[in-house]
Amino acid sequence: MTVSEIKEICERYGIVAQKRWGQNFLADMHSIDRIIDTSEIGADDFILEIGPGVGSLTESLSQRARFVLCIEIDPVLSQYLTERFSGNRQIEVIHQDFLAVSSETLIRRYGYPDIIISNLPYNLTTPIILTLLGDYPNTRKMVYTVEEDACDRIFSIPSTKSYGPISIVSSIFGEKKKHFSIPANHFYPAPHTVSAVITFSKHMNETILSPLFVSFVRGAMTMRRKTIVNALQSVPLLIGQSERIRDVIDAEGISESARAESLTPGQFVHLYRALFPDI
Ligand code: SAM
């Protein structure tokens, strides 16, 4: 889709790009083709697309995949997409806030997504990616278009300022890669910064990721500059268990004075396994 095509759709259907939903629509065919190629879609793949917008990627996705399920929060866009794709049995659009969708219900109804794709709303990049990593840890590949600033958080390493839950959880999911940048003027309306297309490819081993693991990491990193013993005591399931936490930390060979923000993703996995052996 080009800028003039998107403008025409917006005028015809009364669509006004909403800032609160991070609506910047991709309007450059070359970037769309590159995202599709980067996704390495197979003919039998089921794709989950979060926030399809005016459908810049959706139709091209459906030409490569078995089925594309789109979740869009905006009622006007959902209505537009439902009408536009009404004759296409490979695309279904759900009008809902993705963060309020039950992954269990979705998997029961549609099966497990092979690939997740999203050009993410800027203000929800971290919550949406963390939810997807916890809820769909066996997805083969995740392909995200994010504002370049978000890459700092995603690709950062322990003991740096931007290291946080998303750096840790995405590393545990699999291999991370930044593929290419998309200039702001390739979107309509143009956002304030350059975007980047990144992928997470799942490690082959069995995964520990789950919603509980994600909330464990989030809880521990809320107090990132405290010692790991104090930080873990604020995790809801561990409140009042300081002695047990100390024992586990000693057994893992981690210093009791280490700060939460200095722990590697692997150390978070070891601590979680030791603290929640039955889960
Ligand atoms: N995928 C389209 C594209 O590439 O042009 C649109 C991308 S735009 C940056 C983000 C999209 O996510 C918008 O369509 C917006 O309405 C949608 N969105 C924002 N928050 C959402 C949420 N919580 N659940 C589902 N969709 C959401």
PDB file of C-alpha atoms and ligand atoms in Angstrom:
ATOM      1  CA  MET A   1       0.000   0.000   0.000  1.00  0.00           C
ATOM      2  CA  THR A   2       1.176   3.521  -0.764  1.00  0.00           C
ATOM      3  CA  VAL A   3       0.558   6.767   1.124  1.00  0.00           C
ATOM      4  CA  SER A   4      -2.040   7.903  -1.442  1.00  0.00           C
ATOM      5  CA  GLU A   5      -3.897   4.545  -1.246  1.00  0.00           C
ATOM      6  CA  ILE A   6      -3.993   4.744   2.557  1.00  0.00           C
ATOM      7  CA  LYS A   7      -5.127   8.377   2.487  1.00  0.00           C
ATOM      8  CA  GLU A   8      -7.910   7.451   0.089  1.00  0.00           C
ATOM      9  CA  ILE A   9      -9.074   4.553   2.319  1.00  0.00           C
ATOM     10  CA  CYS A  10      -9.024   6.823   5.368  1.00  0.00           C
ATOM     11  CA  GLU A  11     -11.102   9.469   3.591  1.00  0.00           C
ATOM     12  CA  ARG A  12     -13.582   7.000   2.139  1.00  0.00           C
ATOM     13  CA  TYR A  13     -14.184   5.118   5.401  1.00  0.00           C
ATOM     14  CA  GLY A  14     -13.906   8.056   7.799  1.00  0.00           C
ATOM     15  CA  ILE A  15     -10.750   6.616   9.406  1.00  0.00           C
ATOM     16  CA  VAL A  16      -8.793   9.120  11.459  1.00  0.00           C
ATOM     17  CA  ALA A  17      -5.411   7.843  12.706  1.00  0.00           C
ATOM     18  CA  GLN A  18      -5.605   7.674  16.507  1.00  0.00           C
ATOM     19  CA  LYS A  19      -2.504   8.607  18.489  1.00  0.00           C
ATOM     20  CA  ARG A  20      -3.674   6.742  21.596  1.00  0.00           C
ATOM     21  CA  TRP A  21      -3.573   3.466  19.608  1.00  0.00           C
ATOM     22  CA  GLY A  22      -0.232   4.263  17.993  1.00  0.00           C
ATOM     23  CA  GLN A  23      -1.713   4.334  14.509  1.00  0.00           C
ATOM     24  CA  ASN A  24       1.038   4.873  11.959  1.00  0.00           C
ATOM     25  CA  PHE A  25       0.246   2.786   8.915  1.00  0.00           C
ATOM     26  CA  LEU A  26       3.017   1.257   6.845  1.00  0.00           C
ATOM     27  CA  ALA A  27       2.870   2.845   3.413  1.00  0.00           C
ATOM     28  CA  ASP A  28       5.832   1.497   1.482  1.00  0.00           C
ATOM     29  CA  MET A  29       5.610  -1.642  -0.666  1.00  0.00           C
ATOM     30  CA  HIS A  30       9.349  -2.306  -0.495  1.00  0.00           C
ATOM     31  CA  SER A  31       9.296  -2.389   3.328  1.00  0.00           C
ATOM     32  CA  ILE A  32       6.161  -4.564   3.294  1.00  0.00           C
ATOM     33  CA  ASP A  33       7.843  -7.058   0.938  1.00  0.00           C
ATOM     34  CA  ARG A  34      10.967  -7.112   3.118  1.00  0.00           C
ATOM     35  CA  ILE A  35       8.914  -7.827   6.262  1.00  0.00           C
ATOM     36  CA  ILE A  36       7.113 -10.663   4.470  1.00  0.00           C
ATOM     37  CA  ASP A  37      10.422 -12.160   3.260  1.00  0.00           C
ATOM     38  CA  THR A  38      11.983 -11.787   6.724  1.00  0.00           C
ATOM     39  CA  SER A  39       9.054 -13.709   8.228  1.00  0.00           C
ATOM     40  CA  GLU A  40       9.946 -16.895   6.257  1.00  0.00           C
ATOM     41  CA  ILE A  41       6.305 -17.963   6.034  1.00  0.00           C
ATOM     42  CA  GLY A  42       5.439 -21.508   5.008  1.00  0.00           C
ATOM     43  CA  ALA A  43       2.276 -22.400   3.054  1.00  0.00           C
ATOM     44  CA  ASP A  44       0.858 -24.262   6.080  1.00  0.00           C
ATOM     45  CA  ASP A  45       1.524 -21.521   8.626  1.00  0.00           C
ATOM     46  CA  PHE A  46      -1.061 -19.940  10.880  1.00  0.00           C
ATOM     47  CA  ILE A  47      -0.177 -16.289  11.476  1.00  0.00           C
ATOM     48  CA  LEU A  48      -1.397 -14.139  14.337  1.00  0.00           C
ATOM     49  CA  GLU A  49      -1.243 -10.439  13.445  1.00  0.00           C
ATOM     50  CA  ILE A  50      -1.691  -7.911  16.257  1.00  0.00           C
ATOM     51  CA  GLY A  51      -2.950  -4.505  15.134  1.00  0.00           C
ATOM     52  CA  PRO A  52      -3.465  -4.909  11.365  1.00  0.00           C
ATOM     53  CA  GLY A  53      -4.404  -1.226  10.934  1.00  0.00           C
ATOM     54  CA  VAL A  54      -5.642  -0.664   7.391  1.00  0.00           C
ATOM     55  CA  GLY A  55      -4.250  -4.076   6.419  1.00  0.00           C
ATOM     56  CA  SER A  56      -0.931  -2.975   4.922  1.00  0.00           C
ATOM     57  CA  LEU A  57       0.617  -6.379   5.654  1.00  0.00           C
ATOM     58  CA  THR A  58      -2.465  -8.572   5.983  1.00  0.00           C
ATOM     59  CA  GLU A  59      -3.264  -9.377   2.368  1.00  0.00           C
ATOM     60  CA  SER A  60       0.359 -10.156   1.486  1.00  0.00           C
ATOM     61  CA  LEU A  61       0.574 -12.391   4.572  1.00  0.00           C
ATOM     62  CA  SER A  62      -2.498 -14.342   3.499  1.00  0.00           C
ATOM     63  CA  GLN A  63      -0.955 -14.983   0.075  1.00  0.00           C
ATOM     64  CA  ARG A  64       1.906 -16.884   1.713  1.00  0.00           C
ATOM     65  CA  ALA A  65       0.189 -18.516   4.720  1.00  0.00           C
ATOM     66  CA  ARG A  66      -2.656 -20.931   5.413  1.00  0.00           C
ATOM     67  CA  PHE A  67      -4.546 -18.531   7.672  1.00  0.00           C
ATOM     68  CA  VAL A  68      -4.134 -15.053   9.196  1.00  0.00           C
ATOM     69  CA  LEU A  69      -5.959 -14.093  12.381  1.00  0.00           C
ATOM     70  CA  CYS A  70      -5.953 -10.352  13.062  1.00  0.00           C
ATOM     71  CA  ILE A  71      -6.749  -8.687  16.377  1.00  0.00           C
ATOM     72  CA  GLU A  72      -7.517  -4.988  16.098  1.00  0.00           C
ATOM     73  CA  ILE A  73      -8.661  -2.682  18.910  1.00  0.00           C
ATOM     74  CA  ASP A  74     -10.116   0.076  16.722  1.00  0.00           C
ATOM     75  CA  PRO A  75     -13.795  -0.570  15.861  1.00  0.00           C
ATOM     76  CA  VAL A  76     -13.660   1.516  12.675  1.00  0.00           C
ATOM     77  CA  LEU A  77     -10.591  -0.306  11.341  1.00  0.00           C
ATOM     78  CA  SER A  78     -12.002  -3.707  12.341  1.00  0.00           C
ATOM     79  CA  GLN A  79     -15.207  -2.969  10.481  1.00  0.00           C
ATOM     80  CA  TYR A  80     -13.288  -1.777   7.425  1.00  0.00           C
ATOM     81  CA  LEU A  81     -11.069  -4.893   7.404  1.00  0.00           C
ATOM     82  CA  THR A  82     -13.974  -7.280   7.969  1.00  0.00           C
ATOM     83  CA  GLU A  83     -15.726  -5.839   4.921  1.00  0.00           C
ATOM     84  CA  ARG A  84     -12.604  -5.711   2.803  1.00  0.00           C
ATOM     85  CA  PHE A  85     -11.660  -9.328   3.499  1.00  0.00           C
ATOM     86  CA  SER A  86     -15.192 -10.755   3.662  1.00  0.00           C
ATOM     87  CA  GLY A  87     -14.577 -12.924   0.581  1.00  0.00           C
ATOM     88  CA  ASN A  88     -11.184 -14.143   1.787  1.00  0.00           C
ATOM     89  CA  ARG A  89     -11.506 -17.320   3.880  1.00  0.00           C
ATOM     90  CA  GLN A  90      -7.848 -17.155   4.850  1.00  0.00           C
ATOM     91  CA  ILE A  91      -8.289 -13.983   6.906  1.00  0.00           C
ATOM     92  CA  GLU A  92     -10.363 -13.406  10.025  1.00  0.00           C
ATOM     93  CA  VAL A  93     -10.511 -10.141  11.958  1.00  0.00           C
ATOM     94  CA  ILE A  94     -11.371  -9.959  15.647  1.00  0.00           C
ATOM     95  CA  HIS A  95     -12.280  -6.599  17.120  1.00  0.00           C
ATOM     96  CA  GLN A  96     -10.683  -6.658  20.566  1.00  0.00           C
ATOM     97  CA  ASP A  97      -7.938  -5.257  22.754  1.00  0.00           C
ATOM     98  CA  PHE A  98      -5.180  -7.839  22.375  1.00  0.00           C
ATOM     99  CA  LEU A  99      -4.192  -7.403  26.028  1.00  0.00           C
ATOM    100  CA  ALA A 100      -7.686  -8.515  27.060  1.00  0.00           C
ATOM    101  CA  VAL A 101      -7.786 -11.624  24.841  1.00  0.00           C
ATOM    102  CA  SER A 102      -7.434 -14.987  26.584  1.00  0.00           C
ATOM    103  CA  SER A 103      -4.667 -16.915  24.839  1.00  0.00           C
ATOM    104  CA  GLU A 104      -6.209 -20.201  25.999  1.00  0.00           C
ATOM    105  CA  THR A 105      -9.519 -19.408  24.315  1.00  0.00           C
ATOM    106  CA  LEU A 106      -7.775 -18.265  21.187  1.00  0.00           C
ATOM    107  CA  ILE A 107      -5.580 -21.394  20.961  1.00  0.00           C
ATOM    108  CA  ARG A 108      -8.578 -23.651  21.620  1.00  0.00           C
ATOM    109  CA  ARG A 109     -10.526 -22.010  18.842  1.00  0.00           C
ATOM    110  CA  TYR A 110      -7.853 -21.421  16.180  1.00  0.00           C
ATOM    111  CA  GLY A 111      -4.877 -23.615  17.127  1.00  0.00           C
ATOM    112  CA  TYR A 112      -1.354 -22.518  17.988  1.00  0.00           C
ATOM    113  CA  PRO A 113       0.138 -19.673  15.928  1.00  0.00           C
ATOM    114  CA  ASP A 114       3.274 -20.611  13.980  1.00  0.00           C
ATOM    115  CA  ILE A 115       4.287 -16.994  13.442  1.00  0.00           C
ATOM    116  CA  ILE A 116       3.309 -13.769  15.217  1.00  0.00           C
ATOM    117  CA  ILE A 117       3.624 -10.486  13.363  1.00  0.00           C
ATOM    118  CA  SER A 118       3.006  -6.983  14.589  1.00  0.00           C
ATOM    119  CA  ASN A 119       3.874  -3.449  13.688  1.00  0.00           C
ATOM    120  CA  LEU A 120       3.474  -2.442  17.295  1.00  0.00           C
ATOM    121  CA  PRO A 121       1.756   0.609  18.748  1.00  0.00           C
ATOM    122  CA  TYR A 122       4.635   2.619  20.231  1.00  0.00           C
ATOM    123  CA  ASN A 123       3.198   3.014  23.748  1.00  0.00           C
ATOM    124  CA  LEU A 124       2.387  -0.709  24.131  1.00  0.00           C
ATOM    125  CA  THR A 125       5.531  -2.286  22.695  1.00  0.00           C
ATOM    126  CA  THR A 126       6.775  -3.762  25.981  1.00  0.00           C
ATOM    127  CA  PRO A 127       3.445  -5.032  27.424  1.00  0.00           C
ATOM    128  CA  ILE A 128       2.376  -6.591  24.117  1.00  0.00           C
ATOM    129  CA  ILE A 129       5.725  -8.314  23.448  1.00  0.00           C
ATOM    130  CA  LEU A 130       5.968  -9.615  27.033  1.00  0.00           C
ATOM    131  CA  THR A 131       2.408 -10.949  26.882  1.00  0.00           C
ATOM    132  CA  LEU A 132       3.100 -12.664  23.557  1.00  0.00           C
ATOM    133  CA  LEU A 133       6.332 -14.245  24.841  1.00  0.00           C
ATOM    134  CA  GLY A 134       4.607 -15.578  27.961  1.00  0.00           C
ATOM    135  CA  ASP A 135       1.402 -16.717  26.275  1.00  0.00           C
ATOM    136  CA  TYR A 136       2.815 -18.167  23.022  1.00  0.00           C
ATOM    137  CA  PRO A 137       6.279 -19.496  23.938  1.00  0.00           C
ATOM    138  CA  ASN A 138       6.129 -22.265  21.323  1.00  0.00           C
ATOM    139  CA  THR A 139       5.576 -19.976  18.379  1.00  0.00           C
ATOM    140  CA  ARG A 140       8.304 -20.545  15.790  1.00  0.00           C
ATOM    141  CA  LYS A 141       8.989 -16.924  15.031  1.00  0.00           C
ATOM    142  CA  MET A 142       7.937 -13.432  16.103  1.00  0.00           C
ATOM    143  CA  VAL A 143       8.396 -10.511  13.704  1.00  0.00           C
ATOM    144  CA  TYR A 144       8.035  -7.021  15.126  1.00  0.00           C
ATOM    145  CA  THR A 145       8.314  -3.520  13.746  1.00  0.00           C
ATOM    146  CA  VAL A 146       9.252  -1.295  16.668  1.00  0.00           C
ATOM    147  CA  GLU A 147      10.516   2.246  17.129  1.00  0.00           C
ATOM    148  CA  GLU A 148      14.332   2.193  17.194  1.00  0.00           C
ATOM    149  CA  ASP A 149      14.407   3.286  20.853  1.00  0.00           C
ATOM    150  CA  ALA A 150      12.752   0.004  21.815  1.00  0.00           C
ATOM    151  CA  CYS A 151      15.712  -1.918  20.343  1.00  0.00           C
ATOM    152  CA  ASP A 152      17.906  -0.591  23.177  1.00  0.00           C
ATOM    153  CA  ARG A 153      15.653  -2.279  25.719  1.00  0.00           C
ATOM    154  CA  ILE A 154      15.250  -5.475  23.718  1.00  0.00           C
ATOM    155  CA  PHE A 155      18.921  -6.052  22.844  1.00  0.00           C
ATOM    156  CA  SER A 156      20.559  -4.755  26.031  1.00  0.00           C
ATOM    157  CA  ILE A 157      22.796  -6.771  28.352  1.00  0.00           C
ATOM    158  CA  PRO A 158      22.952  -7.142  32.171  1.00  0.00           C
ATOM    159  CA  SER A 159      24.033  -4.164  34.303  1.00  0.00           C
ATOM    160  CA  THR A 160      23.175  -1.609  31.622  1.00  0.00           C
ATOM    161  CA  LYS A 161      20.535   1.097  32.075  1.00  0.00           C
ATOM    162  CA  SER A 162      18.115  -0.261  29.493  1.00  0.00           C
ATOM    163  CA  TYR A 163      18.359  -3.926  30.618  1.00  0.00           C
ATOM    164  CA  GLY A 164      14.909  -5.013  31.730  1.00  0.00           C
ATOM    165  CA  PRO A 165      12.229  -7.735  31.587  1.00  0.00           C
ATOM    166  CA  ILE A 166      11.913  -7.541  27.812  1.00  0.00           C
ATOM    167  CA  SER A 167      15.684  -8.051  27.322  1.00  0.00           C
ATOM    168  CA  ILE A 168      15.622 -11.072  29.639  1.00  0.00           C
ATOM    169  CA  VAL A 169      12.454 -12.783  28.446  1.00  0.00           C
ATOM    170  CA  SER A 170      13.186 -12.303  24.722  1.00  0.00           C
ATOM    171  CA  SER A 171      16.679 -13.805  25.183  1.00  0.00           C
ATOM    172  CA  ILE A 172      15.151 -16.878  26.791  1.00  0.00           C
ATOM    173  CA  PHE A 173      12.645 -17.238  23.940  1.00  0.00           C
ATOM    174  CA  GLY A 174      15.300 -17.497  21.273  1.00  0.00           C
ATOM    175  CA  GLU A 175      17.676 -15.817  18.885  1.00  0.00           C
ATOM    176  CA  LYS A 176      17.113 -12.081  18.410  1.00  0.00           C
ATOM    177  CA  LYS A 177      18.014 -10.194  15.277  1.00  0.00           C
ATOM    178  CA  LYS A 178      17.626  -6.661  13.976  1.00  0.00           C
ATOM    179  CA  HIS A 179      17.102  -6.843  10.216  1.00  0.00           C
ATOM    180  CA  PHE A 180      16.576  -3.358   8.779  1.00  0.00           C
ATOM    181  CA  SER A 181      15.298   0.132   9.499  1.00  0.00           C
ATOM    182  CA  ILE A 182      12.240   1.852   8.074  1.00  0.00           C
ATOM    183  CA  PRO A 183      12.355   5.658   7.807  1.00  0.00           C
ATOM    184  CA  ALA A 184       9.523   7.628   9.411  1.00  0.00           C
ATOM    185  CA  ASN A 185       8.253   8.918   6.069  1.00  0.00           C
ATOM    186  CA  HIS A 186       7.400   5.369   4.967  1.00  0.00           C
ATOM    187  CA  PHE A 187       4.432   5.492   7.379  1.00  0.00           C
ATOM    188  CA  TYR A 188       1.226   7.488   7.245  1.00  0.00           C
ATOM    189  CA  PRO A 189       1.014   9.535   9.372  1.00  0.00           C
ATOM    190  CA  ALA A 190       4.788   9.657   9.952  1.00  0.00           C
ATOM    191  CA  PRO A 191       5.887   8.752  13.512  1.00  0.00           C
ATOM    192  CA  HIS A 192       8.544  10.834  15.255  1.00  0.00           C
ATOM    193  CA  THR A 193      11.379   8.312  14.869  1.00  0.00           C
ATOM    194  CA  VAL A 194      12.816   5.630  12.630  1.00  0.00           C
ATOM    195  CA  SER A 195      11.474   2.090  13.075  1.00  0.00           C
ATOM    196  CA  ALA A 196      13.299  -1.228  13.009  1.00  0.00           C
ATOM    197  CA  VAL A 197      12.203  -4.703  11.963  1.00  0.00           C
ATOM    198  CA  ILE A 198      13.352  -7.355  14.428  1.00  0.00           C
ATOM    199  CA  THR A 199      12.760 -11.080  14.792  1.00  0.00           C
ATOM    200  CA  PHE A 200      12.804 -13.565  17.655  1.00  0.00           C
ATOM    201  CA  SER A 201      13.375 -17.152  16.467  1.00  0.00           C
ATOM    202  CA  LYS A 202      12.543 -19.828  19.005  1.00  0.00           C
ATOM    203  CA  HIS A 203      15.307 -21.951  20.534  1.00  0.00           C
ATOM    204  CA  MET A 204      14.799 -25.623  19.758  1.00  0.00           C
ATOM    205  CA  ASN A 205      14.824 -26.711  23.401  1.00  0.00           C
ATOM    206  CA  GLU A 206      11.785 -27.029  25.634  1.00  0.00           C
ATOM    207  CA  THR A 207      10.818 -23.622  26.931  1.00  0.00           C
ATOM    208  CA  ILE A 208      10.356 -22.414  30.481  1.00  0.00           C
ATOM    209  CA  LEU A 209       8.423 -19.351  29.348  1.00  0.00           C
ATOM    210  CA  SER A 210       4.903 -18.892  30.691  1.00  0.00           C
ATOM    211  CA  PRO A 211       2.818 -16.004  32.033  1.00  0.00           C
ATOM    212  CA  LEU A 212       4.081 -16.900  35.532  1.00  0.00           C
ATOM    213  CA  PHE A 213       7.717 -16.790  34.451  1.00  0.00           C
ATOM    214  CA  VAL A 214       7.151 -13.376  32.853  1.00  0.00           C
ATOM    215  CA  SER A 215       5.552 -12.011  36.016  1.00  0.00           C
ATOM    216  CA  PHE A 216       8.436 -13.484  38.083  1.00  0.00           C
ATOM    217  CA  VAL A 217      10.982 -11.564  35.986  1.00  0.00           C
ATOM    218  CA  ARG A 218       8.858  -8.409  35.986  1.00  0.00           C
ATOM    219  CA  GLY A 219       8.438  -8.594  39.757  1.00  0.00           C
ATOM    220  CA  ALA A 220      12.160  -9.105  40.375  1.00  0.00           C
ATOM    221  CA  MET A 221      13.117  -6.273  38.007  1.00  0.00           C
ATOM    222  CA  THR A 222      10.679  -3.806  39.578  1.00  0.00           C
ATOM    223  CA  MET A 223      13.367  -3.423  42.246  1.00  0.00           C
ATOM    224  CA  ARG A 224      16.221  -3.796  39.791  1.00  0.00           C
ATOM    225  CA  ARG A 225      18.778  -1.829  41.842  1.00  0.00           C
ATOM    226  CA  LYS A 226      18.071  -3.686  45.081  1.00  0.00           C
ATOM    227  CA  THR A 227      19.917  -6.857  45.982  1.00  0.00           C
ATOM    228  CA  ILE A 228      18.417  -9.923  44.373  1.00  0.00           C
ATOM    229  CA  VAL A 229      17.292 -11.188  47.815  1.00  0.00           C
ATOM    230  CA  ASN A 230      15.266  -8.023  48.444  1.00  0.00           C
ATOM    231  CA  ALA A 231      14.007  -7.825  44.866  1.00  0.00           C
ATOM    232  CA  LEU A 232      12.676 -11.390  44.942  1.00  0.00           C
ATOM    233  CA  GLN A 233      10.910 -10.792  48.238  1.00  0.00           C
ATOM    234  CA  SER A 234       8.611  -8.375  46.443  1.00  0.00           C
ATOM    235  CA  VAL A 235       7.505 -11.016  43.891  1.00  0.00           C
ATOM    236  CA  PRO A 236       3.906 -11.853  44.923  1.00  0.00           C
ATOM    237  CA  LEU A 237       4.402 -15.621  45.254  1.00  0.00           C
ATOM    238  CA  LEU A 238       7.585 -15.167  47.303  1.00  0.00           C
ATOM    239  CA  ILE A 239       6.519 -12.598  49.874  1.00  0.00           C
ATOM    240  CA  GLY A 240       7.682 -13.562  53.383  1.00  0.00           C
ATOM    241  CA  GLN A 241      10.091 -16.247  52.101  1.00  0.00           C
ATOM    242  CA  SER A 242      13.400 -14.482  52.603  1.00  0.00           C
ATOM    243  CA  GLU A 243      15.124 -17.501  54.145  1.00  0.00           C
ATOM    244  CA  ARG A 244      14.186 -19.790  51.270  1.00  0.00           C
ATOM    245  CA  ILE A 245      15.217 -17.152  48.740  1.00  0.00           C
ATOM    246  CA  ARG A 246      18.626 -16.830  50.458  1.00  0.00           C
ATOM    247  CA  ASP A 247      19.137 -20.608  50.414  1.00  0.00           C
ATOM    248  CA  VAL A 248      18.325 -20.823  46.710  1.00  0.00           C
ATOM    249  CA  ILE A 249      20.585 -17.889  45.846  1.00  0.00           C
ATOM    250  CA  ASP A 250      23.472 -19.430  47.777  1.00  0.00           C
ATOM    251  CA  ALA A 251      22.891 -22.807  46.164  1.00  0.00           C
ATOM    252  CA  GLU A 252      22.994 -21.171  42.719  1.00  0.00           C
ATOM    253  CA  GLY A 253      26.345 -19.568  43.568  1.00  0.00           C
ATOM    254  CA  ILE A 254      24.960 -16.030  43.194  1.00  0.00           C
ATOM    255  CA  SER A 255      26.220 -13.390  45.616  1.00  0.00           C
ATOM    256  CA  GLU A 256      23.540 -12.190  48.041  1.00  0.00           C
ATOM    257  CA  SER A 257      24.667  -8.635  47.368  1.00  0.00           C
ATOM    258  CA  ALA A 258      24.226  -8.946  43.579  1.00  0.00           C
ATOM    259  CA  ARG A 259      21.667  -6.533  42.169  1.00  0.00           C
ATOM    260  CA  ALA A 260      18.684  -7.874  40.270  1.00  0.00           C
ATOM    261  CA  GLU A 261      19.777  -5.926  37.182  1.00  0.00           C
ATOM    262  CA  SER A 262      23.122  -7.754  37.081  1.00  0.00           C
ATOM    263  CA  LEU A 263      21.647 -11.238  36.654  1.00  0.00           C
ATOM    264  CA  THR A 264      21.845 -12.901  33.251  1.00  0.00           C
ATOM    265  CA  PRO A 265      18.763 -14.426  31.570  1.00  0.00           C
ATOM    266  CA  GLY A 266      20.235 -17.865  32.353  1.00  0.00           C
ATOM    267  CA  GLN A 267      20.466 -17.010  36.069  1.00  0.00           C
ATOM    268  CA  PHE A 268      16.804 -15.954  36.102  1.00  0.00           C
ATOM    269  CA  VAL A 269      15.917 -19.342  34.610  1.00  0.00           C
ATOM    270  CA  HIS A 270      17.939 -21.201  37.272  1.00  0.00           C
ATOM    271  CA  LEU A 271      16.393 -19.190  40.106  1.00  0.00           C
ATOM    272  CA  TYR A 272      12.887 -19.733  38.784  1.00  0.00           C
ATOM    273  CA  ARG A 273      13.417 -23.498  38.479  1.00  0.00           C
ATOM    274  CA  ALA A 274      14.770 -23.682  42.015  1.00  0.00           C
ATOM    275  CA  LEU A 275      12.076 -21.479  43.546  1.00  0.00           C
ATOM    276  CA  PHE A 276       9.156 -23.069  41.698  1.00  0.00           C
ATOM    277  CA  PRO A 277      10.214 -26.718  41.263  1.00  0.00           C
ATOM    278  CA  ASP A 278       6.665 -27.996  40.863  1.00  0.00           C
ATOM    279  CA  ILE A 279       5.589 -25.633  38.113  1.00  0.00           C
TER     280      ILE A 279
HETATM  281  N1  SAM B   1      -0.101  -3.217  11.081  1.00  0.00           N
HETATM  282  C1  SAM B   1      -0.497  -1.928  10.554  1.00  0.00           C
HETATM  283  C2  SAM B   1       0.575  -1.407   9.645  1.00  0.00           C
HETATM  284  O1  SAM B   1       1.664  -1.983   9.636  1.00  0.00           O
HETATM  285  O2  SAM B   1       0.336  -0.444   8.936  1.00  0.00           O
HETATM  286  C3  SAM B   1      -0.814  -0.921  11.666  1.00  0.00           C
HETATM  287  C4  SAM B   1       0.273  -0.652  12.642  1.00  0.00           C
HETATM  288  S1  SAM B   1      -0.064   0.636  13.819  1.00  0.00           S
HETATM  289  C5  SAM B   1       1.588   1.050  14.268  1.00  0.00           C
HETATM  290  C6  SAM B   1      -0.615  -0.235  15.289  1.00  0.00           C
HETATM  291  C7  SAM B   1      -1.965  -0.904  15.172  1.00  0.00           C
HETATM  292  O3  SAM B   1      -2.248  -1.593  16.399  1.00  0.00           O
HETATM  293  C8  SAM B   1      -3.126   0.045  14.947  1.00  0.00           C
HETATM  294  O4  SAM B   1      -3.971  -0.452  13.957  1.00  0.00           O
HETATM  295  C9  SAM B   1      -3.843   0.088  16.305  1.00  0.00           C
HETATM  296  O5  SAM B   1      -5.202   0.400  16.216  1.00  0.00           O
HETATM  297  C10 SAM B   1      -3.577  -1.337  16.796  1.00  0.00           C
HETATM  298  N2  SAM B   1      -3.631  -1.485  18.262  1.00  0.00           N
HETATM  299  C11 SAM B   1      -3.195  -0.623  19.207  1.00  0.00           C
HETATM  300  N3  SAM B   1      -3.375  -1.121  20.439  1.00  0.00           N
HETATM  301  C12 SAM B   1      -3.925  -2.354  20.268  1.00  0.00           C
HETATM  302  C13 SAM B   1      -4.359  -3.377  21.171  1.00  0.00           C
HETATM  303  N4  SAM B   1      -4.245  -3.228  22.505  1.00  0.00           N
HETATM  304  N5  SAM B   1      -4.908  -4.496  20.664  1.00  0.00           N
HETATM  305  C14 SAM B   1      -5.033  -4.658  19.317  1.00  0.00           C
HETATM  306  N6  SAM B   1      -4.651  -3.720  18.413  1.00  0.00           N
HETATM  307  C15 SAM B   1      -4.091  -2.594  18.881  1.00  0.00           C
END
